Coordinates of C-alpha atoms and ligand atoms in Angstrom, one line a residue:
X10 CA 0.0 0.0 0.0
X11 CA 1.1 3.3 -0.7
X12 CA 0.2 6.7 1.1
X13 CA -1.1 9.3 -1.4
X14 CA -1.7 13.1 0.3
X15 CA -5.3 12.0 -0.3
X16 CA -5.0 9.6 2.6
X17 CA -3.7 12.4 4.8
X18 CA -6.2 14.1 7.0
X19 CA -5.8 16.7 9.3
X20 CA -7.0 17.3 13.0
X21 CA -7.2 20.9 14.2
X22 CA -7.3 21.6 17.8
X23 CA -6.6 25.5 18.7
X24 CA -3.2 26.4 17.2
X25 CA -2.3 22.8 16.4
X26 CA -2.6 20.8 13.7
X27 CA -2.4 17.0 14.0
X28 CA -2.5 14.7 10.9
X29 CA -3.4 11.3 10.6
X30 CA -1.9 8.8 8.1
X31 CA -3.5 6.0 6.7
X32 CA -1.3 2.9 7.9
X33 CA -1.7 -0.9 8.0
X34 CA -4.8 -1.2 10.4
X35 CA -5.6 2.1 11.0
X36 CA -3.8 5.3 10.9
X37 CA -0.6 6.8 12.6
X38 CA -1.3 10.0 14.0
X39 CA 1.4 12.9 14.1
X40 CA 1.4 15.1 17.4
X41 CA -1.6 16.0 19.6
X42 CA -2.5 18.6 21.5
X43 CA -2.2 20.6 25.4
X44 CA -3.8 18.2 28.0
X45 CA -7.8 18.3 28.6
X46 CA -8.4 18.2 25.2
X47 CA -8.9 14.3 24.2
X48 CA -12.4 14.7 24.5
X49 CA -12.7 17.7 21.9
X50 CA -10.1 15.4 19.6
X51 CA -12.6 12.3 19.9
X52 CA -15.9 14.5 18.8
X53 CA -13.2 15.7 15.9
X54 CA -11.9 12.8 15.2
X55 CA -15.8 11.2 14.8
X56 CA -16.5 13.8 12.3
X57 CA -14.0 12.4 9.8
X58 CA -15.5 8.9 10.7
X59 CA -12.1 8.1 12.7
X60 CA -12.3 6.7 16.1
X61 CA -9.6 7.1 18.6
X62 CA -9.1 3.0 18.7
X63 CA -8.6 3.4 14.7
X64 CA -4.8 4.9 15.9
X65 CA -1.9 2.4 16.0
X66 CA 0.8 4.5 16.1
X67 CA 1.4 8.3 17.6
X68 CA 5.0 10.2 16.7
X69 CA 5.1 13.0 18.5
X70 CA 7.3 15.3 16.3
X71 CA 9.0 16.7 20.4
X72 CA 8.4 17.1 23.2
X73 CA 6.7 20.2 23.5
X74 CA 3.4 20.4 25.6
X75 CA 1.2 21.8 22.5
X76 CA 2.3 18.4 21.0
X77 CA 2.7 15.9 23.5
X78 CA 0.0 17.2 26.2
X79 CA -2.7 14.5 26.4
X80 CA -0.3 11.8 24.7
X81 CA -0.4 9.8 28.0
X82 CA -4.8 9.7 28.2
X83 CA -4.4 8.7 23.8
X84 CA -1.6 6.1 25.0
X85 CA -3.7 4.5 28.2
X86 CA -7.1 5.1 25.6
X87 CA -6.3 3.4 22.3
X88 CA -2.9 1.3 23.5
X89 CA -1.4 2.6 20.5
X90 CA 2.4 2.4 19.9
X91 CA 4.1 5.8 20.5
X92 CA 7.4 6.9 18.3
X93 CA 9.6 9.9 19.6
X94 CA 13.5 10.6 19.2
X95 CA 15.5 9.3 22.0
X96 CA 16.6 12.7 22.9
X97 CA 12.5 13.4 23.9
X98 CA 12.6 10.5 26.2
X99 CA 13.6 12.6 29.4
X100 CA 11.3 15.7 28.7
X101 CA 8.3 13.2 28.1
X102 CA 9.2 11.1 31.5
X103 CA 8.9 14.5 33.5
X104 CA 6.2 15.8 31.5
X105 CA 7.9 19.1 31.1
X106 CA 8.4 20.9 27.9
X107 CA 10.6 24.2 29.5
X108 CA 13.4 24.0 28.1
X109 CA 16.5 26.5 29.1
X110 CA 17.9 26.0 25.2
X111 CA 14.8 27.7 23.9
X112 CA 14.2 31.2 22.7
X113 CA 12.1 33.2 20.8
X114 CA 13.7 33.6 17.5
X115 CA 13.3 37.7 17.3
X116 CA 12.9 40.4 19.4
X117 CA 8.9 41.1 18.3
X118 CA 8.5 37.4 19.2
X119 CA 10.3 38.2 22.7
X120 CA 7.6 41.0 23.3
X121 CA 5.1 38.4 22.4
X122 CA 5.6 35.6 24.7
X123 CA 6.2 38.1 27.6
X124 CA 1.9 38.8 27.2
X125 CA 1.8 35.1 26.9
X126 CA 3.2 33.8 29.7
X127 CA 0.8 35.8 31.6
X128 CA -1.5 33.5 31.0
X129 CA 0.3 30.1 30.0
X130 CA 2.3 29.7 33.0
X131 CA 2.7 25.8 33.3
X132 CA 4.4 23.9 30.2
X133 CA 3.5 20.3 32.3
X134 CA 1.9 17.9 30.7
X135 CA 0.9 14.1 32.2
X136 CA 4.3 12.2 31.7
X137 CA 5.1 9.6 28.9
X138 CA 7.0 6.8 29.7
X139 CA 8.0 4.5 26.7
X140 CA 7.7 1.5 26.8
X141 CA 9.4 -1.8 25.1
X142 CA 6.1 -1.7 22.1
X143 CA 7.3 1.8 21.7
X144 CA 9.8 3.1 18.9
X145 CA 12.5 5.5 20.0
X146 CA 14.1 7.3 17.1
X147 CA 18.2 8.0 16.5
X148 CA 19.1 9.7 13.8
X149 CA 16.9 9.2 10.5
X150 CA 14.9 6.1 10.0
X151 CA 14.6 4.9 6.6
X152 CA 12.8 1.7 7.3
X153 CA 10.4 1.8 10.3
X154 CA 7.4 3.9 8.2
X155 CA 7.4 1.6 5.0
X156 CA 7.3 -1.5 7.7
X157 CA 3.6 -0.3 8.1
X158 CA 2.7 0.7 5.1
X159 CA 3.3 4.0 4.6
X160 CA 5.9 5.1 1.9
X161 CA 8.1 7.7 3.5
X162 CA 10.9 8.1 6.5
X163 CA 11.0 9.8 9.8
X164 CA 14.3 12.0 9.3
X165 CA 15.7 14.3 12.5
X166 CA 15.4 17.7 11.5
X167 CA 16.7 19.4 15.4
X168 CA 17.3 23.2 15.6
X169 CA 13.6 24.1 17.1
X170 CA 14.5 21.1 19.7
X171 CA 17.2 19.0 19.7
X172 CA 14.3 16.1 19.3
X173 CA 12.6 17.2 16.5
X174 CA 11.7 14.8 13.8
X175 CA 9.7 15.0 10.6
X176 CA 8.0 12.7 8.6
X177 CA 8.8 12.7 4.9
X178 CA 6.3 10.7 2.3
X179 CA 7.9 9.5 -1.2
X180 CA 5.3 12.4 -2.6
X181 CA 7.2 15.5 -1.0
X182 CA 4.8 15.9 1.7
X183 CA 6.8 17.0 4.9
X184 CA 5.0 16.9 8.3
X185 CA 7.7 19.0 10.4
X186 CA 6.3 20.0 13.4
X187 CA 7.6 22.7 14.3
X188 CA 11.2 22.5 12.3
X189 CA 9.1 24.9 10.4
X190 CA 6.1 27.5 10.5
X191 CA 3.5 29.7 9.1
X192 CA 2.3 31.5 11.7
X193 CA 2.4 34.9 13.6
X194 CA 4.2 35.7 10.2
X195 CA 3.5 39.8 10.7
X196 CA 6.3 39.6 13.3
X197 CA 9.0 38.9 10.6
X198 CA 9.3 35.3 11.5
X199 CA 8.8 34.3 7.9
X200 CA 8.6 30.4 8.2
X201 CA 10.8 30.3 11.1
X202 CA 10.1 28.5 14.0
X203 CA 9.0 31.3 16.9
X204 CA 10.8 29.4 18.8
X205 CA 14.5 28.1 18.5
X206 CA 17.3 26.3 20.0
X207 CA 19.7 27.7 17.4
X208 CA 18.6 28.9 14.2
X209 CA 22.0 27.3 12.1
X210 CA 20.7 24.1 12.8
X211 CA 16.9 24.7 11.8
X212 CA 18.5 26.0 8.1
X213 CA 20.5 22.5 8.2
X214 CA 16.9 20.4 8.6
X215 CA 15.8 22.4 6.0
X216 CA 18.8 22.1 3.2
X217 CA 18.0 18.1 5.2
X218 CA 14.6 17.8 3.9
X219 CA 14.2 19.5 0.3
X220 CA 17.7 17.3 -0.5
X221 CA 15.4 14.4 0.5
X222 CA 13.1 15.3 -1.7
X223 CA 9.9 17.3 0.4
X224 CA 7.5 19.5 -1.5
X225 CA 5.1 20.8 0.6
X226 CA 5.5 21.8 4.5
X227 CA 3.0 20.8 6.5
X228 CA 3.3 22.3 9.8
X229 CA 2.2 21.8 12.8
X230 CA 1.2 25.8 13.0
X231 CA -0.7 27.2 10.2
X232 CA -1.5 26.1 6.6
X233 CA 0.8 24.1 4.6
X234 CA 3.3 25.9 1.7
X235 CA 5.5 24.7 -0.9
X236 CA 8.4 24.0 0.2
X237 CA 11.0 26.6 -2.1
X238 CA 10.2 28.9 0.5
X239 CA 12.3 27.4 2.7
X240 CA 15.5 27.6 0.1
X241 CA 16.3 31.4 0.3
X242 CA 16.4 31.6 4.2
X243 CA 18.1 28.1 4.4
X244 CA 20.7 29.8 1.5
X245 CA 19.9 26.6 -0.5
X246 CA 20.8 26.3 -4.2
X247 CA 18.7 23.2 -5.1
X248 CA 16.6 23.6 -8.3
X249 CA 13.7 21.8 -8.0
Ligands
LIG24 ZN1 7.6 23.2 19.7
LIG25 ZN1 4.3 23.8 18.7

C-alpha cells in the first residue's frame, strides 16, 4: 500500500494541527495537542469517521506540551504504539516541555511571549513513559514507516528542539512540526520557527529535507506551503 496526500487528514485543535496517516490497520497519527483536550479530539476525530481506537501509532514530532500534552490519556485510551526521538525520552518522562535551550527567535516574538506567559504559565503535561512496544528514534529512520505501510521516512530535523523529527512521504509531503512554520508571520518570522534552540541548525533540517526530496511543509502551525520557500532563508541552491 502506498500513502497518497489524499490519505492524509488533518485534525485541528486550537493552534495545532495534528494529521493522521493512513497505515496498515488504521492510521498513525502525528502530534496531539495541550492536556484536557482528548475529548474535543474524539468529537473531531468522529467527524471524519475516525475513532480514537482506529490509531496504532502516535510520533510526537518533540516534546513540547502543544504536541505531546494528552499523549499519555491517547496512549492508556487506544494502546497505540508511541514513536519519539531518543533525545525526547527525558522531557516526556517528567512531562515538562521548559526547556533553558529555547528562545524566541526575534525580538517582536520576545515582546510576544512576555503577554503570553501571563496566562500560560505551566508547560506540564501528564508524563510519557515508553515503553518496550514503543519506537524510539536515533538519527533518520529509513525503514520503520514503509514497515507499516506508509511510503516515507522519519528524518531528525533538530534546531527548534534538539528532538525534532519530521516525517517525509515518497510524494514530497513533509510533516515538520515545528522544524518549520506559518504563523504569527506579521512579526517577521517568515517560516521560522518562533521558537529556536539555534537557528544554524533549523536551516540544516531544511537544506535536510528539500535534499530528500519534500514539496510541501505541512506544519504543525498554520496552513501548509511549498516547500521553495524554505531555500532562500536556508541559503539553498537546489533547483527543484
Ligand atoms: Zn515546539
Ligand atoms: Zn508547537
Amino acid at each position: 500500500m502506498v500513502i497518497s496526500s489524499h490519505s492524509v487528514q488533518c485534525v485541528k485543535l486550537g493552534w495545532t494541527r495534528c494529521y493522521l496517516l493512513k497505515c496498515t490497520g488504521g492510521y498513525l497519527l502525528i502530534d496531539v495537542y495541550y492536556p484536557g483536550y482528548y475529548g474535543q479530539f474524539e468529537k473531531k476525530l468522529e467527524k471524519i469517521g475516525i475513532t480514537a481506537s482506529d490509531i496504532k501509532y502516535l510520533l510526537l514530532t518533540h516534546h513540547h506540551d502543544d504536541h505531546a500534552g494528552f499523549a499519555a490519556e491517547l496512549v492508556r485510551n487506544t494502546g497505540c504504539r508511541v514513536i519519539a526521538h531518543r533525545n525526547a525520552l527525558s522531557a516526556l518522562e517528567k512531562g515538562d516541555s521548559e526547556d533553558a535551550c529555547d528562545k524566541p527567535v526575534n525580538r517582536r516574538l520576545q515582546i510576544v511571549f512576555t503577554f503570553y506567559m501571563l496566562f500560560h504559565k505551566e508547560f506540564k503535561f501528564p508524563p510519557v513513559r515508553l515503553a518496550e512496544r514503543d519506537i524510539i528514534i536515533e538519527g533518520d529512520n529509513d525503514e520503520f514507516l514503509k514497515g507499516i505501510g506508509i511510503d516515507g521516512v522519519i528524518l531528525h530535523t533538530p534546531g527548534h528542539t534538539r528532538d525534532s523529527i519530521s516525517v517525509l512521504l515518497s510524494d514530497g509531503s513533509a510533516f515538520v512540526g515545528d522544524t518549520a512554520m506559518n504563523f504569527l508571520r506579521w512579526t517577521g518570522v517568515g517560516h521560522r520557527p518562533i521558537y529556536i534552540e539555534d537557528i544554524d541548525t533549523v536551516y540544516e533540517s531544511w537544506r535536510k529535507l528539500r535534499e530528500r526530496g519534500a514539496r510541501v511543509i505541512y506544519p504543525s502551525h498554520g496552513n501548509c506551503f511549498s516547500a521553495a520557500k524554505l531555500d532562500k532563508s536556508a541559503r539553498l541552491a537546489i533547483s527543484t
